[in-house]
């Protein structure tokens, strides 16, 4: 029996970004004893880094805006692959969530007549992003934390205990969701500072762990974003969807190398920044795809006129959705028209005065001055695509945020799939966190309240022992057959350094499953990933359990490898280009693929839905035999082929040795009243004739 610290709560929220905090507030307000766990310091999450703003159709800057327009923009941005019900709930509820933040103390920038100011962003028809300069995420988190403190003060006044009903466990990493049969029973993890192991028993767990960017070499993401929640869900038996769709933000810093990938907010373009190549050409006019031609300006004159008079001018092409701009920049650089350090030029200095730039974009001004010695009030920035956001994630019920197939598991925020389809619009993440964070907290609380103590699931000791052994394995990794001290002994395999493995993984994903993808390259990536998976079992760390980053990384590697395999499998399977998935060998968007969701599941699940040891920790022999793509559907079948839609909900093929299996599932048909919000001509670009005539 493993010695672990043990606590019991009604609801456990894993992640303290916007989604996690909003979920925790809701669960606590519904009377549930709630724990929030976060990997880093409380307050340090990607949400805090969000710059541009929260998208909500409040109509403050343009009275024509409403939820229907926001819904349309979101579906167009996601190329109609979004789960329409999530997009509907999001568009309808986002304004209430922003108002609510204000009542909790958020101080948004104001219009001249005192309303919440809203700014332009790519893909949004009207100025829609409520913001606080370019530090909106900071204000959002500050406000949610303040709300948590106020709830704790209420609890103290009533019970004498600040943390009796709502407690934050910071710098703790969850490594397993525990189960009792098919139901959630709690979480297992370790305290980063002390290395102590802990269990929190709880019937409801909300995953709110954010993104996966650290699997890629060039990324805007910080160290925590290793796909933990995605992997935790998968390992608990929940499916992931849309994993092929990764957003490469068009504008990351490209120079100096130490800061490559750091985000340059889209607000720079929203506030008038233009993109030019090395020839000084404003190249985006050459990259407006047919589906967007009617909505975007055809000339510089028309685009420039839009800033002063949006009613009679069309939008500048710099404000196309992110996937379009990222691909355009990639093409310019590839064609030899890039900037000296392999990006393009983004210039706001010709549009706004230095004072205005410092007022509207203070963080950007500071970031470039400090990190690159560039004064953006006087000179252009050099920018290029960076891995930014994961559209794919846990397959959830749209209304309740419940993970499909695992009672008691919920997911919200970036870790959940479906809402953004194949591409997220800027600003739609912060609103997503609030809308679905609240829903996850609400339905997790309802679920937990429906289970009185005697009926609650409980994790068995054996499962806890297994989780502990897995967590401690890097201190005695399987070096060949001979254990950690065997070195090259045993079967002859050497121990591995987790940092080396991580670098190799990042290189593979960057080079072979990056912004532009090709079938044979992804086959190679899967082969590499299979090898890395075997090698990662031999990752050995030195030292002890007190704050040991090598150990932490060795554990994170399991998650990154699982998630990367999902990405590569799904990207290889989808033989079209759509949103954040671009195939050089299948360049067009194919209407028959729109109605397909690719679903990743753990291969070799046992009857209760747990991953088997063989599936989560494949043997070297098994992996070597598996080769790439053994778990994916037959390539020969097109989207409507026999192996695809006809077998709609069953696996099209499974591999025993790969970690992940892949199947196709048809999308739910879009509700007719929502389809009526679009012109038939536009729908024809996305939906098949049968879908339209159904
Ligand atoms: P996060 O805020 O990412 O929080 C995840 C939490 O999970 C953290 O507390 C982390 O410590 C914890 N965690 C992770 N793994 C574990 C584990 N194993 N155990 C315990 N805890 C764990 N979106 C917008 O809408 N507008 C913007 O302007 C915008 N700007 C952005 C700028 C940058 C630089 C970045 C990186 C992103 C930006 N985004 C923006 C995207 C948006 O910020 C994120 O998608 C969003 O904040 C994700 O929120 P979340 O609550 O899902 O997770």
XYZ file of C-alpha atoms and ligand atoms in Angstrom:
747
model
C 0.000 0.000 0.000
C 1.511 3.319 -1.089
C 1.896 6.092 1.423
C -0.079 9.031 -0.006
C -1.624 12.184 1.370
C -5.412 11.804 0.999
C -8.213 14.374 0.787
C -11.899 14.196 -0.134
C -13.964 16.752 -2.039
C -17.201 16.827 -4.035
C -15.681 18.372 -7.145
C -12.024 18.535 -8.179
C -11.022 21.018 -10.864
C -7.679 20.300 -12.539
C -6.352 23.620 -13.856
C -6.561 27.190 -12.589
C -6.814 29.141 -15.824
C -10.028 30.887 -16.833
C -11.996 27.678 -17.418
C -10.876 26.038 -14.182
C -11.495 29.051 -11.977
C -14.900 29.726 -13.509
C -15.840 26.052 -13.015
C -14.642 26.111 -9.403
C -16.606 29.260 -8.608
C -19.765 27.712 -10.027
C -19.319 24.406 -8.213
C -18.683 26.192 -4.907
C -21.666 28.501 -5.438
C -23.807 25.392 -5.946
C -22.766 24.247 -2.468
C -20.086 21.718 -3.403
C -16.794 21.346 -1.513
C -14.415 22.132 -4.325
C -10.664 21.681 -4.847
C -8.664 23.439 -7.562
C -5.301 21.944 -8.523
C -2.716 23.692 -10.683
C 0.670 22.669 -11.949
C 2.276 26.074 -11.541
C 1.771 28.966 -9.145
C -1.823 30.052 -8.641
C -2.452 32.828 -11.157
C 0.147 31.613 -13.646
C -1.766 30.093 -16.580
C -2.105 30.805 -20.267
C -5.244 32.746 -19.559
C -3.126 35.366 -17.879
C -1.090 35.760 -21.072
C -4.134 36.430 -23.271
C -3.766 39.853 -24.687
C -6.375 40.861 -27.218
C -9.684 40.394 -25.484
C -12.914 38.456 -24.938
C -15.275 38.065 -27.894
C -18.905 38.810 -26.981
C -21.592 40.366 -29.155
C -22.525 43.165 -26.782
C -22.937 45.531 -29.705
C -21.221 48.441 -27.926
C -19.027 49.440 -30.857
C -21.468 48.468 -33.593
C -25.175 48.138 -32.875
C -25.642 45.586 -35.666
C -23.824 42.942 -33.676
C -25.792 40.135 -32.017
C -25.364 36.447 -31.102
C -26.449 35.300 -34.557
C -23.621 37.264 -36.246
C -21.131 35.938 -33.693
C -22.393 32.393 -34.285
C -21.983 32.823 -38.041
C -18.447 34.192 -37.708
C -17.459 31.337 -35.382
C -18.806 28.674 -37.743
C -17.107 30.311 -40.735
C -13.829 30.567 -38.806
C -14.039 26.852 -37.906
C -14.983 26.005 -41.525
C -18.275 24.540 -40.261
C -16.593 21.728 -38.389
C -17.519 23.279 -35.033
C -20.071 21.532 -32.901
C -22.913 23.913 -33.764
C -24.586 23.572 -30.368
C -21.401 24.663 -28.591
C -21.008 27.571 -30.995
C -24.623 28.547 -30.354
C -24.348 28.404 -26.544
C -21.068 30.295 -26.719
C -22.427 33.102 -28.886
C -25.599 33.434 -26.786
C -23.971 33.333 -23.343
C -20.689 35.227 -23.891
C -22.169 38.718 -23.264
C -23.618 37.593 -19.897
C -20.269 36.189 -18.869
C -18.554 39.504 -19.653
C -21.190 41.487 -17.728
C -20.786 39.069 -14.854
C -17.027 39.670 -14.802
C -17.698 43.373 -14.571
C -20.008 42.858 -11.592
C -17.175 40.890 -9.977
C -14.822 43.842 -10.414
C -13.201 43.646 -13.873
C -12.221 47.039 -15.226
C -12.555 46.957 -19.015
C -11.457 49.780 -21.303
C -14.386 52.114 -22.039
C -15.917 53.817 -25.054
C -16.217 57.612 -24.956
C -19.777 57.275 -23.658
C -18.690 54.937 -20.862
C -19.611 51.507 -22.215
C -17.241 48.520 -22.415
C -14.997 49.155 -25.415
C -14.784 46.459 -28.110
C -12.008 46.055 -30.668
C -11.654 44.424 -34.083
C -10.113 40.985 -34.486
C -9.604 38.589 -37.384
C -12.749 36.830 -38.603
C -15.157 38.890 -36.460
C -17.545 40.919 -38.584
C -17.884 43.719 -36.013
C -15.595 45.084 -33.272
C -16.390 42.534 -30.594
C -13.468 42.020 -28.224
C -13.947 43.472 -24.763
C -10.453 44.273 -23.577
C -8.115 45.828 -21.055
C -5.330 47.273 -23.232
C -3.414 44.219 -24.368
C -3.563 42.644 -20.911
C -7.104 41.280 -20.920
C -6.251 37.805 -19.606
C -4.507 39.318 -16.599
C -7.649 41.236 -15.671
C -9.797 38.158 -16.237
C -7.695 36.013 -13.908
C -7.345 38.812 -11.364
C -11.129 39.125 -11.249
C -11.776 35.379 -10.935
C -9.163 35.088 -8.193
C -10.749 38.013 -6.394
C -14.109 36.231 -6.614
C -12.545 33.100 -5.139
C -11.095 35.088 -2.269
C -14.473 36.690 -1.614
C -16.140 33.256 -1.525
C -13.469 32.045 0.886
C -14.118 35.073 3.082
C -17.822 34.220 3.122
C -16.944 30.682 4.124
C -14.663 31.940 6.884
C -17.391 34.184 8.242
C -19.755 31.217 8.354
C -17.500 28.328 9.346
C -14.265 29.862 10.640
C -12.324 28.149 7.839
C -11.270 30.022 4.683
C -10.531 26.858 2.761
C -13.295 24.620 4.097
C -15.334 24.751 0.885
C -12.920 26.000 -1.743
C -9.234 25.160 -1.608
C -6.444 25.734 -4.115
C -3.608 23.198 -4.321
C -0.901 25.005 -6.259
C 2.259 23.559 -7.791
C 0.705 20.097 -7.831
C 0.575 17.921 -10.954
C -2.183 15.410 -11.572
C -0.917 12.281 -13.328
C -4.018 10.056 -13.305
C -7.787 10.282 -13.078
C -8.816 7.479 -10.739
C -11.856 5.340 -11.409
C -14.196 2.874 -9.799
C -15.548 0.698 -12.599
C -16.402 3.117 -15.359
C -17.030 6.051 -12.982
C -14.592 8.735 -11.879
C -13.388 8.360 -8.284
C -10.807 11.143 -7.949
C -7.303 12.121 -9.016
C -3.745 11.077 -8.256
C -0.792 13.450 -8.394
C 2.385 14.756 -6.826
C 3.418 17.982 -5.131
C 6.089 19.543 -7.309
C 8.056 21.086 -4.475
C 8.226 18.137 -2.051
C 7.641 15.238 -4.431
C 4.958 13.924 -2.072
C 2.223 11.853 -3.683
C -1.448 12.649 -3.088
C -4.940 11.395 -3.850
C -8.088 13.491 -3.883
C -11.214 11.365 -3.725
C -14.094 13.004 -5.590
C -16.985 11.760 -7.721
C -16.648 14.635 -10.210
C -13.471 15.860 -11.908
C -13.330 18.845 -14.241
C -10.345 18.915 -16.603
C -9.303 22.480 -17.441
C -5.641 21.972 -18.233
C -5.269 24.065 -21.408
C -3.134 23.232 -24.433
C -0.431 20.999 -25.855
C 2.034 23.479 -27.434
C 5.152 22.122 -25.749
C 5.146 19.158 -28.133
C 6.274 21.621 -30.834
C 9.592 23.400 -31.134
C 8.302 26.865 -32.015
C 5.375 27.740 -29.763
C 3.745 30.571 -27.865
C 2.983 28.132 -25.032
C 4.839 27.968 -21.741
C 6.295 24.948 -19.923
C 3.079 23.607 -18.364
C 1.371 22.961 -21.685
C 2.208 19.339 -22.248
C -1.269 18.047 -23.119
C -1.840 16.649 -19.630
C -5.626 16.929 -19.592
C -5.898 15.457 -23.078
C -3.822 12.468 -21.975
C -5.563 12.136 -18.604
C -8.928 11.922 -20.382
C -7.644 9.425 -22.919
C -6.113 7.242 -20.203
C -9.385 7.384 -18.251
C -11.224 6.000 -21.271
C -12.627 9.225 -22.758
C -12.321 9.939 -26.477
C -10.609 12.971 -28.021
C -11.855 14.627 -31.213
C -10.475 16.979 -33.882
C -6.876 16.362 -32.818
C -5.550 17.165 -36.291
C -6.526 20.817 -35.894
C -3.773 22.923 -34.362
C -3.693 26.657 -34.656
C -0.419 28.112 -35.791
C -0.757 31.766 -34.879
C 0.528 33.836 -37.789
C 2.521 36.245 -35.702
C 5.096 34.945 -33.278
C 8.454 36.632 -32.744
C 11.158 35.168 -34.987
C 14.195 36.920 -33.562
C 16.333 36.599 -31.443
C 16.371 32.776 -31.295
C 15.864 32.684 -27.528
C 12.390 34.220 -27.861
C 11.322 32.555 -31.099
C 7.612 31.719 -30.948
C 6.577 34.272 -28.301
C 3.228 35.712 -29.307
C 2.681 39.023 -31.080
C -0.959 39.742 -30.369
C -3.487 39.912 -33.173
C -4.513 43.290 -31.726
C -1.550 44.715 -33.642
C -3.390 43.857 -36.863
C -6.789 44.659 -35.340
C -5.496 48.139 -34.508
C -4.165 48.728 -38.025
C -0.895 46.799 -38.411
C -0.117 45.728 -41.984
C 1.941 42.765 -43.236
C 4.624 43.297 -45.888
C 7.205 41.039 -47.481
C 10.869 41.820 -48.200
C 9.822 43.623 -51.408
C 7.604 45.953 -49.388
C 4.471 44.411 -50.882
C 1.316 44.148 -48.770
C 0.944 40.540 -49.815
C -2.268 39.467 -48.052
C -4.378 40.759 -50.975
C -3.081 37.806 -52.967
C -4.241 35.262 -50.380
C -7.962 35.894 -49.887
C -9.640 32.498 -50.455
C -12.828 32.275 -52.514
C -15.018 31.566 -49.485
C -14.055 34.961 -48.037
C -13.745 37.040 -51.238
C -16.998 38.979 -50.754
C -16.090 40.123 -47.254
C -12.515 41.374 -47.707
C -11.061 44.441 -49.446
C -9.431 43.980 -52.829
C -7.167 47.044 -52.703
C -5.053 48.943 -50.182
C -7.262 51.986 -50.599
C -10.412 50.062 -49.741
C -8.711 48.311 -46.810
C -7.360 51.559 -45.383
C -10.784 53.193 -45.708
C -12.303 50.486 -43.491
C -10.589 51.778 -40.327
C -12.461 55.098 -40.514
C -15.609 53.915 -42.282
C -16.392 50.218 -41.834
C -19.950 50.620 -43.146
C -18.917 51.332 -46.742
C -15.550 49.543 -46.926
C -14.623 45.869 -46.700
C -12.154 44.571 -44.114
C -8.379 44.476 -44.703
C -7.129 40.963 -45.579
C -4.698 41.115 -42.637
C -7.839 40.384 -40.579
C -8.617 37.090 -42.267
C -8.848 34.110 -39.840
C -5.506 33.031 -38.415
C -5.090 29.878 -40.478
C -5.273 31.885 -43.713
C -2.751 34.497 -42.540
C -0.343 31.855 -41.184
C -0.358 29.951 -44.468
C 0.177 33.168 -46.439
C 3.211 34.122 -44.350
C 4.580 30.608 -44.717
C 4.224 30.833 -48.503
C 5.944 34.237 -48.708
C 8.916 33.031 -46.674
C 9.150 29.834 -48.720
C 9.095 31.882 -51.925
C 12.167 33.799 -50.746
C 10.344 37.019 -49.889
C 10.818 36.752 -46.131
C 12.492 39.092 -43.634
C 16.172 38.628 -42.676
C 15.332 36.188 -39.853
C 12.792 34.075 -41.706
C 9.532 35.916 -41.060
C 7.707 38.855 -42.637
C 7.272 42.467 -41.513
C 4.369 43.626 -39.356
C 4.138 47.392 -39.139
C 1.814 49.454 -36.982
C 4.084 52.524 -36.848
C 2.756 53.904 -40.136
C -0.863 53.829 -38.907
C -0.781 54.949 -35.258
C 1.148 57.645 -33.433
C 3.830 56.540 -30.942
C 1.618 57.677 -28.052
C -1.341 55.708 -29.362
C 0.790 52.566 -29.835
C 2.087 52.812 -26.280
C -1.455 53.294 -24.983
C -3.127 50.535 -26.995
C -0.309 48.004 -27.174
C 1.826 48.578 -24.072
C 2.910 44.948 -23.648
C 3.942 44.632 -27.301
C 5.945 47.842 -27.112
C 7.695 46.592 -23.992
C 8.183 43.030 -25.325
C 9.934 44.133 -28.541
C 12.032 46.799 -26.826
C 13.221 44.423 -24.096
C 13.628 41.208 -26.053
C 14.569 42.310 -29.569
C 15.685 45.933 -29.181
C 13.013 46.982 -31.703
C 10.948 50.134 -31.171
C 7.566 49.276 -32.682
C 6.504 52.933 -32.651
C 9.129 53.608 -35.316
C 9.972 50.342 -37.098
C 8.302 47.107 -38.177
C 8.394 43.841 -36.249
C 9.587 40.585 -37.781
C 6.990 37.865 -37.299
C 6.229 34.277 -38.351
C 3.866 31.401 -37.458
C 4.038 29.773 -34.031
C 2.158 26.798 -32.558
C -0.457 28.450 -30.416
C -3.745 26.727 -29.713
C -5.265 23.249 -29.758
C -8.712 23.047 -31.328
C -8.947 19.312 -30.633
C -9.725 17.903 -27.246
C -11.993 15.916 -24.993
C -15.200 14.885 -26.717
C -17.846 16.546 -24.536
C -21.614 16.796 -24.404
C -22.189 20.375 -25.616
C -24.670 21.456 -22.938
C -23.095 19.845 -19.875
C -19.362 19.684 -20.714
C -19.483 16.029 -19.622
C -16.832 13.848 -21.265
C -18.503 11.168 -23.323
C -18.340 7.669 -21.886
C -16.839 8.434 -18.462
C -19.442 9.370 -15.828
C -18.115 12.083 -13.519
C -15.525 13.458 -15.949
C -16.022 16.963 -17.363
C -13.815 19.183 -19.519
C -13.812 22.886 -20.353
C -11.589 25.451 -22.020
C -8.779 24.598 -24.390
C -8.691 20.941 -23.311
C -12.228 20.397 -24.628
C -12.853 19.768 -28.332
C -15.651 20.719 -30.686
C -16.343 24.380 -29.998
C -13.914 25.895 -32.489
C -14.074 23.309 -35.255
C -11.024 23.418 -37.468
C -9.878 26.905 -36.490
C -10.520 29.225 -33.536
C -11.181 32.919 -33.957
C -9.102 35.232 -31.780
C -10.962 36.265 -28.642
C -13.244 33.232 -28.776
C -11.089 31.366 -26.296
C -11.560 33.677 -23.340
C -15.323 33.660 -23.915
C -15.259 29.851 -24.343
C -13.518 29.504 -20.953
C -16.175 31.490 -19.174
C -19.205 29.989 -20.929
C -18.136 26.353 -20.702
C -16.168 26.711 -17.467
C -19.406 27.802 -15.826
C -21.349 24.960 -17.444
C -18.746 22.366 -16.427
C -18.838 23.593 -12.804
C -22.625 23.604 -12.813
C -23.077 20.095 -14.188
C -20.202 18.636 -12.180
C -21.883 20.031 -9.070
C -25.238 18.565 -10.081
C -23.634 15.210 -10.759
C -21.799 15.159 -7.413
C -24.902 16.302 -5.522
C -26.767 13.337 -6.987
C -24.324 10.935 -5.329
C -24.635 10.858 -1.531
C -21.550 9.629 0.317
C -22.394 5.910 0.543
C -22.996 5.744 -3.208
C -19.798 7.483 -4.214
C -17.236 5.629 -6.264
C -13.953 4.842 -4.513
C -10.542 4.167 -6.048
C -9.048 0.859 -4.940
C -5.593 0.593 -3.332
C -4.285 -1.403 -6.264
C -5.018 1.451 -8.642
C -3.282 3.925 -6.347
C -0.257 1.627 -6.077
C -0.113 1.439 -9.885
C -0.341 5.211 -10.232
C 2.434 5.632 -7.660
C 4.668 3.086 -9.403
C 4.115 4.865 -12.708
C 4.953 8.246 -11.171
C 8.142 6.957 -9.579
C 9.321 4.891 -12.525
C 11.804 7.568 -13.786
C 13.814 7.019 -10.613
C 14.263 3.380 -11.568
C 13.500 3.275 -15.230
C 13.508 0.134 -17.313
C 17.044 0.284 -18.597
C 17.024 -2.721 -20.820
C 15.950 -5.628 -18.647
C 18.270 -4.741 -15.887
C 16.742 -1.797 -14.076
C 18.150 1.697 -13.614
C 21.675 0.647 -12.823
C 22.014 -1.707 -15.702
C 23.055 1.008 -18.159
C 23.835 -0.817 -21.339
C 23.309 -4.131 -19.655
C 20.111 -6.151 -19.693
C 18.766 -6.120 -23.210
C 21.463 -3.667 -24.187
C 19.313 -0.537 -24.249
C 20.793 2.589 -22.696
C 18.970 4.852 -20.286
C 17.531 8.006 -21.803
C 17.648 11.668 -20.868
C 14.134 13.190 -20.736
C 15.412 16.528 -22.099
C 16.919 14.846 -25.154
C 13.699 12.929 -25.763
C 11.689 16.125 -25.461
C 13.872 17.963 -27.961
C 13.592 15.110 -30.425
C 9.821 15.002 -30.026
C 9.554 18.759 -30.630
C 11.703 18.499 -33.736
C 9.620 15.617 -35.126
C 6.343 17.446 -34.595
C 7.703 20.705 -35.954
C 9.261 19.197 -39.065
C 6.804 16.420 -39.905
C 3.392 17.370 -38.464
C 3.699 21.168 -38.575
C 1.911 23.919 -40.393
C 2.111 22.246 -43.847
C 1.704 18.448 -43.799
C 2.415 15.604 -46.214
C 1.354 11.942 -45.964
C 4.795 10.294 -46.118
C 6.205 12.754 -43.590
C 3.464 11.954 -41.127
C 4.066 8.232 -41.632
C 7.663 8.939 -40.668
C 6.529 10.985 -37.685
C 4.452 8.068 -36.412
C 7.454 5.789 -36.757
C 9.589 8.263 -34.769
C 6.895 8.631 -32.140
C 6.679 4.854 -31.713
C 10.438 4.744 -31.172
C 10.366 7.668 -28.776
C 7.609 5.961 -26.825
C 9.780 2.910 -26.289
C 12.783 5.034 -25.401
C 10.749 7.172 -23.011
C 10.211 4.118 -20.804
C 13.928 4.215 -20.184
C 13.964 7.905 -19.241
C 16.007 8.033 -16.077
C 16.385 10.932 -13.691
C 18.923 11.641 -11.022
C 18.534 13.172 -7.597
C 15.532 13.003 -5.326
C 11.876 13.932 -5.384
C 12.188 17.474 -3.998
C 11.631 19.911 -6.847
C 13.147 17.866 -9.630
C 12.301 19.305 -13.087
C 13.895 16.329 -14.909
C 11.480 13.987 -13.122
C 8.536 16.263 -13.924
C 9.492 16.317 -17.597
C 9.924 12.533 -17.679
C 6.295 12.246 -16.523
C 5.058 14.925 -18.916
C 6.624 13.000 -21.804
C 3.974 10.274 -21.531
C 1.313 12.914 -22.160
C 3.113 14.691 -24.986
C 3.782 11.425 -26.769
C 0.192 10.242 -26.481
C -1.195 13.551 -27.674
C 1.336 13.823 -30.501
C 0.364 10.387 -31.687
C -3.292 11.464 -31.788
C -2.344 14.564 -33.775
C -0.253 12.658 -36.303
C -2.770 9.820 -36.724
C -5.708 12.129 -37.276
C -3.724 14.469 -39.536
C -2.640 11.544 -41.693
C -6.195 10.291 -41.915
C -7.832 13.571 -42.973
C -7.026 13.821 -46.656
C -8.124 17.411 -47.168
C -7.050 20.873 -45.991
C -9.305 22.717 -43.560
C -8.572 25.379 -40.938
C -5.610 24.394 -38.788
C -4.873 21.304 -40.879
C -3.111 21.926 -44.192
C -2.128 19.012 -46.447
C 0.296 19.827 -49.235
C -0.781 16.573 -50.894
C -4.521 17.305 -50.449
C -4.735 21.088 -50.807
C -8.493 21.549 -51.204
C -11.293 21.607 -48.667
C -13.581 18.639 -49.329
C -17.280 18.987 -48.414
C -17.605 15.275 -47.678
C -14.991 15.569 -44.936
C -16.919 18.324 -43.132
C -19.359 15.857 -41.680
C -16.615 13.663 -40.239
C -15.161 13.867 -36.769
C -12.024 11.864 -36.185
C -12.161 10.259 -32.758
C -9.027 9.063 -30.940
C -9.258 6.509 -28.173
C -6.801 4.543 -26.147
C -6.054 1.314 -27.952
C -6.683 -1.908 -26.035
C -9.177 -0.660 -23.485
C -10.305 -3.239 -20.965
C -13.998 -3.902 -20.386
C -14.297 -1.184 -17.803
C -12.812 1.300 -20.208
C -9.362 1.530 -18.623
C -6.318 1.481 -20.795
C -4.485 -1.777 -20.383
C -0.847 -1.857 -19.440
C -0.030 -2.999 -22.932
C -1.803 -0.023 -24.400
C -0.376 2.631 -22.146
C 3.088 1.197 -22.030
C 3.679 -0.714 -25.231
C 6.570 -3.139 -25.337
C 9.540 -2.518 -27.545
C 8.759 -5.612 -29.569
C 5.141 -4.585 -30.010
C 6.041 -1.105 -31.101
C 8.676 -2.215 -33.501
C 6.180 -4.524 -35.160
C 3.440 -1.945 -35.294
C 4.989 0.541 -37.654
C 3.261 3.769 -38.464
C -0.445 4.115 -38.866
C -1.381 0.643 -37.740
C -4.225 2.010 -35.721
C -5.811 4.221 -38.321
C -8.516 3.692 -40.860
C -7.745 2.422 -44.320
C -6.473 5.176 -46.559
C -8.288 3.652 -49.478
C -11.639 4.642 -48.059
C -12.635 8.204 -48.840
C -14.663 10.174 -46.346
C -17.730 8.279 -47.446
C -15.943 5.041 -48.158
C -16.845 1.666 -46.790
C -14.354 1.879 -43.980
C -15.551 5.332 -43.080
C -19.050 6.612 -42.684
C -20.870 3.380 -43.276
C -19.382 1.946 -40.130
C -20.153 5.244 -38.576
C -19.665 4.653 -34.893
C -17.459 1.584 -34.717
C -13.699 1.585 -35.019
C -12.655 1.464 -38.641
C -9.537 -0.335 -37.606
C -7.548 -0.759 -34.465
C -3.963 -1.614 -33.795
C -2.995 -3.602 -30.770
C 0.480 -2.194 -30.384
C -0.130 1.477 -31.062
C -1.241 3.555 -28.076
C -4.139 5.143 -29.851
C -6.880 3.981 -32.179
C -8.783 6.182 -34.565
C -12.319 6.039 -35.905
C -14.605 8.262 -37.891
C -17.881 9.521 -36.537
C -20.489 11.523 -38.422
C -21.207 15.038 -37.145
C -24.672 15.731 -35.744
C -26.675 17.522 -38.468
C -26.840 21.284 -37.909
C -30.242 22.391 -36.581
C -32.339 23.887 -39.399
C -33.014 27.236 -37.672
C -29.258 27.732 -37.340
C -28.685 26.839 -40.970
C -31.282 29.482 -41.853
C -28.866 32.119 -40.550
C -26.722 31.581 -43.669
C -27.334 32.147 -47.379
C -27.675 28.880 -49.282
C -24.840 29.962 -51.599
C -22.482 30.162 -48.672
C -23.601 26.823 -47.216
C -22.912 25.193 -50.568
C -19.208 25.868 -49.994
C -19.228 23.745 -46.855
C -22.157 21.303 -46.783
C -22.891 18.482 -49.207
C -26.038 18.635 -51.361
C -27.606 15.803 -49.334
C -27.016 17.682 -46.090
C -28.606 20.785 -47.546
C -31.614 18.953 -48.923
C -32.164 16.814 -45.819
P -5.050 27.706 -19.082
O -5.303 29.123 -18.799
O -4.019 27.359 -20.061
O -4.758 27.013 -17.679
C -4.430 25.647 -17.593
C -4.243 25.309 -16.127
O -4.079 23.902 -16.015
C -3.018 25.925 -15.489
O -3.369 26.327 -14.191
C -2.011 24.761 -15.422
O -1.071 24.902 -14.381
C -2.974 23.626 -15.152
N -2.487 22.290 -15.467
C -2.058 21.805 -16.659
N -1.723 20.500 -16.532
C -1.942 20.166 -15.238
C -1.790 18.983 -14.467
N -1.335 17.851 -15.001
N -2.101 19.002 -13.157
C -2.553 20.144 -12.562
N -2.728 21.293 -13.236
C -2.443 21.297 -14.547
N -7.330 33.732 -26.241
C -8.246 34.730 -26.393
O -9.461 34.484 -26.452
N -7.846 36.033 -26.500
C -6.538 36.378 -26.442
O -6.227 37.546 -26.511
C -5.553 35.332 -26.298
N -4.209 35.617 -26.230
C -3.299 34.612 -25.960
C -1.938 34.915 -25.789
C -1.009 33.917 -25.505
C 0.435 34.262 -25.349
C -1.442 32.577 -25.372
C -0.455 31.471 -25.072
C -2.780 32.267 -25.539
C -3.721 33.273 -25.834
N -5.076 32.985 -25.993
C -6.008 33.996 -26.172
C -5.545 31.626 -25.790
C -6.070 31.490 -24.384
O -5.317 32.271 -23.501
C -6.014 30.069 -23.920
O -6.578 29.226 -24.872
C -6.818 29.953 -22.651
O -6.352 30.866 -21.701
C -6.810 28.568 -22.086
O -7.475 28.642 -20.861
P -7.765 27.366 -20.004
O -8.520 27.811 -18.794
O -8.339 26.314 -20.860
O -6.321 26.890 -19.566
